[in-house]
Structure formats: C-alpha cells, structure tokens
C-alpha cells in the first residue's frame, strides 16, 4: 500500500471501516498494525469490499486492472472509486456493470480517455465525477509551489535541485 492508499485508509478508519488491501508488495508491519489492514488477493478483496479505491500507477500490468471480470466479482452494493489513472478501469465494462446493477456506483477523478469523458457515464445518476482535481487543495497547491520555488532557487545558486527526477543528466 502506497502513500496515497495509506492516507485514504487512515481516513476510512475514522468511519470505522475495515481496511482490506492488495498490492504487489506487502506494507510494513507497523503500518499494518496502525491501519488494522488485511492483505488479500484482488479477487477476494473485490468480493469482500463495500468500497474499492484505486491508487496505482498506470503500467502495462495495471491497464484495465478493473474490467468485466473484476466488476462481476464485486458486491452489488459496492462502489468503485478511481483516483489513480483513467485507463486502470475499463470504462466500457464499468458503464455496463453500472447499467446492469452489478455494482452500486462509481466515483471517478480520472477518465480512461482524458480529457474526453464517457457520455454514458456522465448520464448516470450512480456516478460522481470530478475533473481530475482531487489534489486541488490549498495545502497541496502551496506545497507544490514551495517545492517548485526550492528547485528554482537551487538551480539559480548552481546547486542540484532537491526534486530532480533524472540527476544522471544534470550538469
């Protein structure tokens, strides 16, 4: 479970939710204890969860991580929340699952074909969509501005920027 997943899990604990998670790596024991989290296969997680939140990078392995088969495994009363990357969810399969009542609803901060949004999903009463602004809080924007400023100051001083992504090519 990554940083964002752990932050969501901490908030879910405030609602007395049981935390189930799946990841390519297990989280450290201390965090498991704090979150009272239980690791399980994706198949079992989908079958046992009321809310499934996605917080994964987009890779060839995670593209359409959630498709027809996965949506069919979910409870009819479950909600799918995608706050990672749009193509992690097969939107055609999601629309079909929502229309057929296979799941209760969806919350989407990202879309498979951004900036285009599925008209089918937009028309549904059981879908909540926001335009990829989940991080648009004052605190987050302030932190982003401070990070950018620190990087600019470092470059102007002839120093290596603290948040450089590819230091091997920096001169």
PDB file of C-alpha atoms in Angstrom:
ATOM      1  CA  UNK A   1       0.000   0.000   0.000  1.00  0.00           C
ATOM      2  CA  UNK A   2       1.464   3.276  -1.090  1.00  0.00           C
ATOM      3  CA  UNK A   3       1.371   6.740   0.435  1.00  0.00           C
ATOM      4  CA  UNK A   4      -1.992   7.714  -1.067  1.00  0.00           C
ATOM      5  CA  UNK A   5      -3.635   4.374  -0.280  1.00  0.00           C
ATOM      6  CA  UNK A   6      -2.417   4.620   3.319  1.00  0.00           C
ATOM      7  CA  UNK A   7      -3.772   8.181   3.614  1.00  0.00           C
ATOM      8  CA  UNK A   8      -7.173   7.018   2.325  1.00  0.00           C
ATOM      9  CA  UNK A   9      -7.101   4.039   4.704  1.00  0.00           C
ATOM     10  CA  UNK A  10      -6.409   6.322   7.693  1.00  0.00           C
ATOM     11  CA  UNK A  11      -9.468   8.382   6.804  1.00  0.00           C
ATOM     12  CA  UNK A  12     -11.586   5.261   6.310  1.00  0.00           C
ATOM     13  CA  UNK A  13     -10.692   4.185   9.851  1.00  0.00           C
ATOM     14  CA  UNK A  14     -12.459   7.334  11.043  1.00  0.00           C
ATOM     15  CA  UNK A  15     -15.653   5.804   9.670  1.00  0.00           C
ATOM     16  CA  UNK A  16     -14.900   2.503  11.404  1.00  0.00           C
ATOM     17  CA  UNK A  17     -14.264   0.767   8.082  1.00  0.00           C
ATOM     18  CA  UNK A  18     -12.308  -2.474   7.883  1.00  0.00           C
ATOM     19  CA  UNK A  19      -9.236  -1.958   5.703  1.00  0.00           C
ATOM     20  CA  UNK A  20      -8.540  -4.618   3.074  1.00  0.00           C
ATOM     21  CA  UNK A  21      -5.700  -4.082   0.638  1.00  0.00           C
ATOM     22  CA  UNK A  22      -3.892  -5.612  -2.281  1.00  0.00           C
ATOM     23  CA  UNK A  23      -0.519  -4.594  -3.602  1.00  0.00           C
ATOM     24  CA  UNK A  24       2.417  -6.085  -5.431  1.00  0.00           C
ATOM     25  CA  UNK A  25       4.278  -5.714  -2.141  1.00  0.00           C
ATOM     26  CA  UNK A  26       3.080  -6.041   1.417  1.00  0.00           C
ATOM     27  CA  UNK A  27       3.252  -2.971   3.629  1.00  0.00           C
ATOM     28  CA  UNK A  28       5.468  -2.851   6.687  1.00  0.00           C
ATOM     29  CA  UNK A  29       4.108  -4.428   9.867  1.00  0.00           C
ATOM     30  CA  UNK A  30       3.923  -1.111  11.740  1.00  0.00           C
ATOM     31  CA  UNK A  31       1.569   0.409   9.187  1.00  0.00           C
ATOM     32  CA  UNK A  32      -0.498  -2.789   9.052  1.00  0.00           C
ATOM     33  CA  UNK A  33      -0.962  -2.509  12.828  1.00  0.00           C
ATOM     34  CA  UNK A  34      -1.867   1.187  12.706  1.00  0.00           C
ATOM     35  CA  UNK A  35      -4.390   0.659   9.912  1.00  0.00           C
ATOM     36  CA  UNK A  36      -5.526  -2.763  11.149  1.00  0.00           C
ATOM     37  CA  UNK A  37      -5.201  -3.677   7.462  1.00  0.00           C
ATOM     38  CA  UNK A  38      -5.659  -7.138   5.997  1.00  0.00           C
ATOM     39  CA  UNK A  39      -3.820  -8.188   2.840  1.00  0.00           C
ATOM     40  CA  UNK A  40      -5.738 -10.350   0.377  1.00  0.00           C
ATOM     41  CA  UNK A  41      -5.813 -11.268  -3.289  1.00  0.00           C
ATOM     42  CA  UNK A  42      -7.512  -8.807  -5.620  1.00  0.00           C
ATOM     43  CA  UNK A  43     -10.175 -11.441  -6.321  1.00  0.00           C
ATOM     44  CA  UNK A  44     -11.017 -11.753  -2.600  1.00  0.00           C
ATOM     45  CA  UNK A  45     -10.752  -8.009  -1.982  1.00  0.00           C
ATOM     46  CA  UNK A  46     -13.308  -7.295  -4.707  1.00  0.00           C
ATOM     47  CA  UNK A  47     -15.727  -9.897  -3.343  1.00  0.00           C
ATOM     48  CA  UNK A  48     -15.475  -8.609   0.240  1.00  0.00           C
ATOM     49  CA  UNK A  49     -15.336  -4.818  -0.114  1.00  0.00           C
ATOM     50  CA  UNK A  50     -18.095  -2.232   0.095  1.00  0.00           C
ATOM     51  CA  UNK A  51     -15.775   0.450  -1.306  1.00  0.00           C
ATOM     52  CA  UNK A  52     -12.864  -0.280  -3.636  1.00  0.00           C
ATOM     53  CA  UNK A  53     -10.477   2.640  -4.084  1.00  0.00           C
ATOM     54  CA  UNK A  54      -7.734   2.516  -6.685  1.00  0.00           C
ATOM     55  CA  UNK A  55      -4.388   4.227  -6.141  1.00  0.00           C
ATOM     56  CA  UNK A  56      -1.955   2.608  -8.572  1.00  0.00           C
ATOM     57  CA  UNK A  57       0.362   3.924 -11.271  1.00  0.00           C
ATOM     58  CA  UNK A  58      -0.538   3.253 -14.882  1.00  0.00           C
ATOM     59  CA  UNK A  59       1.685   0.466 -16.174  1.00  0.00           C
ATOM     60  CA  UNK A  60       1.123  -2.263 -18.749  1.00  0.00           C
ATOM     61  CA  UNK A  61       0.159  -4.516 -15.805  1.00  0.00           C
ATOM     62  CA  UNK A  62      -2.404  -2.090 -14.352  1.00  0.00           C
ATOM     63  CA  UNK A  63      -4.075  -1.063 -17.627  1.00  0.00           C
ATOM     64  CA  UNK A  64      -7.680  -2.319 -17.289  1.00  0.00           C
ATOM     65  CA  UNK A  65      -6.840  -3.792 -13.891  1.00  0.00           C
ATOM     66  CA  UNK A  66     -10.574  -3.449 -13.334  1.00  0.00           C
ATOM     67  CA  UNK A  67     -12.585  -4.893 -16.209  1.00  0.00           C
ATOM     68  CA  UNK A  68     -15.708  -7.011 -16.707  1.00  0.00           C
ATOM     69  CA  UNK A  69     -14.483  -9.980 -14.694  1.00  0.00           C
ATOM     70  CA  UNK A  70     -13.357  -7.856 -11.746  1.00  0.00           C
ATOM     71  CA  UNK A  71     -16.579  -5.823 -11.701  1.00  0.00           C
ATOM     72  CA  UNK A  72     -18.618  -9.043 -11.659  1.00  0.00           C
ATOM     73  CA  UNK A  73     -16.706 -10.159  -8.556  1.00  0.00           C
ATOM     74  CA  UNK A  74     -17.787  -7.055  -6.631  1.00  0.00           C
ATOM     75  CA  UNK A  75     -20.838  -6.869  -4.385  1.00  0.00           C
ATOM     76  CA  UNK A  76     -23.986  -5.394  -5.930  1.00  0.00           C
ATOM     77  CA  UNK A  77     -23.873  -2.823  -3.102  1.00  0.00           C
ATOM     78  CA  UNK A  78     -20.217  -1.872  -3.684  1.00  0.00           C
ATOM     79  CA  UNK A  79     -18.776   1.378  -5.001  1.00  0.00           C
ATOM     80  CA  UNK A  80     -15.667   1.688  -7.175  1.00  0.00           C
ATOM     81  CA  UNK A  81     -13.539   4.815  -6.741  1.00  0.00           C
ATOM     82  CA  UNK A  82     -10.761   5.531  -9.224  1.00  0.00           C
ATOM     83  CA  UNK A  83      -8.345   8.237  -8.133  1.00  0.00           C
ATOM     84  CA  UNK A  84      -5.282   6.779  -9.834  1.00  0.00           C
ATOM     85  CA  UNK A  85      -5.158   6.827 -13.635  1.00  0.00           C
ATOM     86  CA  UNK A  86      -8.111   6.564 -16.007  1.00  0.00           C
ATOM     87  CA  UNK A  87      -7.020   3.538 -18.053  1.00  0.00           C
ATOM     88  CA  UNK A  88      -6.745   1.444 -14.876  1.00  0.00           C
ATOM     89  CA  UNK A  89     -10.519   0.950 -15.274  1.00  0.00           C
ATOM     90  CA  UNK A  90     -12.158  -0.320 -18.454  1.00  0.00           C
ATOM     91  CA  UNK A  91     -14.865   2.366 -18.682  1.00  0.00           C
ATOM     92  CA  UNK A  92     -16.970   0.408 -21.170  1.00  0.00           C
ATOM     93  CA  UNK A  93     -17.096  -2.507 -18.713  1.00  0.00           C
ATOM     94  CA  UNK A  94     -17.791  -0.074 -15.847  1.00  0.00           C
ATOM     95  CA  UNK A  95     -20.731   1.524 -17.679  1.00  0.00           C
ATOM     96  CA  UNK A  96     -22.133  -1.920 -18.440  1.00  0.00           C
ATOM     97  CA  UNK A  97     -21.757  -3.043 -14.802  1.00  0.00           C
ATOM     98  CA  UNK A  98     -23.492   0.100 -13.552  1.00  0.00           C
ATOM     99  CA  UNK A  99     -26.348  -0.228 -16.061  1.00  0.00           C
ATOM    100  CA  UNK A 100     -26.884  -3.878 -15.124  1.00  0.00           C
ATOM    101  CA  UNK A 101     -26.752  -3.135 -11.392  1.00  0.00           C
ATOM    102  CA  UNK A 102     -23.674  -5.316 -10.875  1.00  0.00           C
ATOM    103  CA  UNK A 103     -22.260  -2.592  -8.599  1.00  0.00           C
ATOM    104  CA  UNK A 104     -23.995   0.286  -6.821  1.00  0.00           C
ATOM    105  CA  UNK A 105     -21.957   3.202  -8.090  1.00  0.00           C
ATOM    106  CA  UNK A 106     -18.654   4.793  -9.001  1.00  0.00           C
ATOM    107  CA  UNK A 107     -16.616   7.859  -8.116  1.00  0.00           C
ATOM    108  CA  UNK A 108     -14.162   8.996 -10.775  1.00  0.00           C
ATOM    109  CA  UNK A 109     -11.437  11.631 -10.559  1.00  0.00           C
ATOM    110  CA  UNK A 110      -9.766  10.328 -13.724  1.00  0.00           C
ATOM    111  CA  UNK A 111     -11.036   9.040 -17.042  1.00  0.00           C
ATOM    112  CA  UNK A 112      -9.847   6.414 -19.485  1.00  0.00           C
ATOM    113  CA  UNK A 113      -9.692   8.775 -22.466  1.00  0.00           C
ATOM    114  CA  UNK A 114      -8.916  12.083 -20.700  1.00  0.00           C
ATOM    115  CA  UNK A 115      -9.757  14.789 -21.458  1.00  0.00           C
ATOM    116  CA  UNK A 116     -12.714  13.064 -23.125  1.00  0.00           C
ATOM    117  CA  UNK A 117     -15.298  11.732 -20.702  1.00  0.00           C
ATOM    118  CA  UNK A 118     -17.693   8.886 -21.425  1.00  0.00           C
ATOM    119  CA  UNK A 119     -21.138  10.389 -22.175  1.00  0.00           C
ATOM    120  CA  UNK A 120     -22.626   7.113 -20.941  1.00  0.00           C
ATOM    121  CA  UNK A 121     -21.029   7.504 -17.510  1.00  0.00           C
ATOM    122  CA  UNK A 122     -21.831  11.242 -17.367  1.00  0.00           C
ATOM    123  CA  UNK A 123     -25.529  10.497 -17.803  1.00  0.00           C
ATOM    124  CA  UNK A 124     -25.695   8.042 -14.895  1.00  0.00           C
ATOM    125  CA  UNK A 125     -27.154   9.010 -11.525  1.00  0.00           C
ATOM    126  CA  UNK A 126     -24.939   6.490  -9.715  1.00  0.00           C
ATOM    127  CA  UNK A 127     -21.652   8.025 -10.906  1.00  0.00           C
ATOM    128  CA  UNK A 128     -19.921  11.021  -9.340  1.00  0.00           C
ATOM    129  CA  UNK A 129     -17.230  12.656 -11.463  1.00  0.00           C
ATOM    130  CA  UNK A 130     -14.737  15.408 -10.750  1.00  0.00           C
ATOM    131  CA  UNK A 131     -12.326  16.802 -13.358  1.00  0.00           C
ATOM    132  CA  UNK A 132      -9.029  15.372 -12.067  1.00  0.00           C
ATOM    133  CA  UNK A 133      -8.845  17.918  -9.263  1.00  0.00           C
ATOM    134  CA  UNK A 134      -8.591  15.634  -6.263  1.00  0.00           C
ATOM    135  CA  UNK A 135      -5.312  17.263  -5.275  1.00  0.00           C
ATOM    136  CA  UNK A 136      -6.559  20.816  -5.722  1.00  0.00           C
ATOM    137  CA  UNK A 137      -6.499  21.860  -2.075  1.00  0.00           C
ATOM    138  CA  UNK A 138      -4.851  24.997  -0.739  1.00  0.00           C
ATOM    139  CA  UNK A 139      -2.343  22.932   1.257  1.00  0.00           C
ATOM    140  CA  UNK A 140      -1.393  20.783  -1.732  1.00  0.00           C
ATOM    141  CA  UNK A 141      -1.047  23.722  -4.108  1.00  0.00           C
ATOM    142  CA  UNK A 142       1.029  25.606  -1.529  1.00  0.00           C
ATOM    143  CA  UNK A 143       3.325  22.595  -1.093  1.00  0.00           C
ATOM    144  CA  UNK A 144       3.683  22.290  -4.882  1.00  0.00           C
ATOM    145  CA  UNK A 145       4.561  25.981  -5.152  1.00  0.00           C
ATOM    146  CA  UNK A 146       7.141  25.735  -2.368  1.00  0.00           C
ATOM    147  CA  UNK A 147       8.736  22.680  -3.972  1.00  0.00           C
ATOM    148  CA  UNK A 148       8.975  24.456  -7.335  1.00  0.00           C
ATOM    149  CA  UNK A 149      10.441  27.548  -5.662  1.00  0.00           C
ATOM    150  CA  UNK A 150      13.093  25.494  -3.821  1.00  0.00           C
ATOM    151  CA  UNK A 151      14.072  23.833  -7.099  1.00  0.00           C
ATOM    152  CA  UNK A 152      14.360  27.179  -8.906  1.00  0.00           C
ATOM    153  CA  UNK A 153      16.457  28.700  -6.103  1.00  0.00           C
ATOM    154  CA  UNK A 154      18.784  25.685  -6.118  1.00  0.00           C
ATOM    155  CA  UNK A 155      19.339  25.981  -9.886  1.00  0.00           C
ATOM    156  CA  UNK A 156      19.984  29.733  -9.620  1.00  0.00           C
ATOM    157  CA  UNK A 157      22.604  29.013  -6.929  1.00  0.00           C
ATOM    158  CA  UNK A 158      24.240  26.420  -9.177  1.00  0.00           C
ATOM    159  CA  UNK A 159      23.102  23.562  -6.945  1.00  0.00           C
ATOM    160  CA  UNK A 160      21.368  20.329  -7.856  1.00  0.00           C
ATOM    161  CA  UNK A 161      17.591  20.767  -7.426  1.00  0.00           C
ATOM    162  CA  UNK A 162      16.277  18.713  -4.476  1.00  0.00           C
ATOM    163  CA  UNK A 163      13.492  17.117  -6.527  1.00  0.00           C
ATOM    164  CA  UNK A 164      15.345  16.318  -9.730  1.00  0.00           C
ATOM    165  CA  UNK A 165      13.955  13.233 -11.438  1.00  0.00           C
ATOM    166  CA  UNK A 166      16.972  12.405 -13.586  1.00  0.00           C
ATOM    167  CA  UNK A 167      20.124  13.528 -11.744  1.00  0.00           C
ATOM    168  CA  UNK A 168      22.326  11.474 -14.080  1.00  0.00           C
ATOM    169  CA  UNK A 169      21.863  14.057 -16.856  1.00  0.00           C
ATOM    170  CA  UNK A 170      22.072  17.193 -14.693  1.00  0.00           C
ATOM    171  CA  UNK A 171      25.139  19.329 -15.378  1.00  0.00           C
TER     172      UNK A 171
END
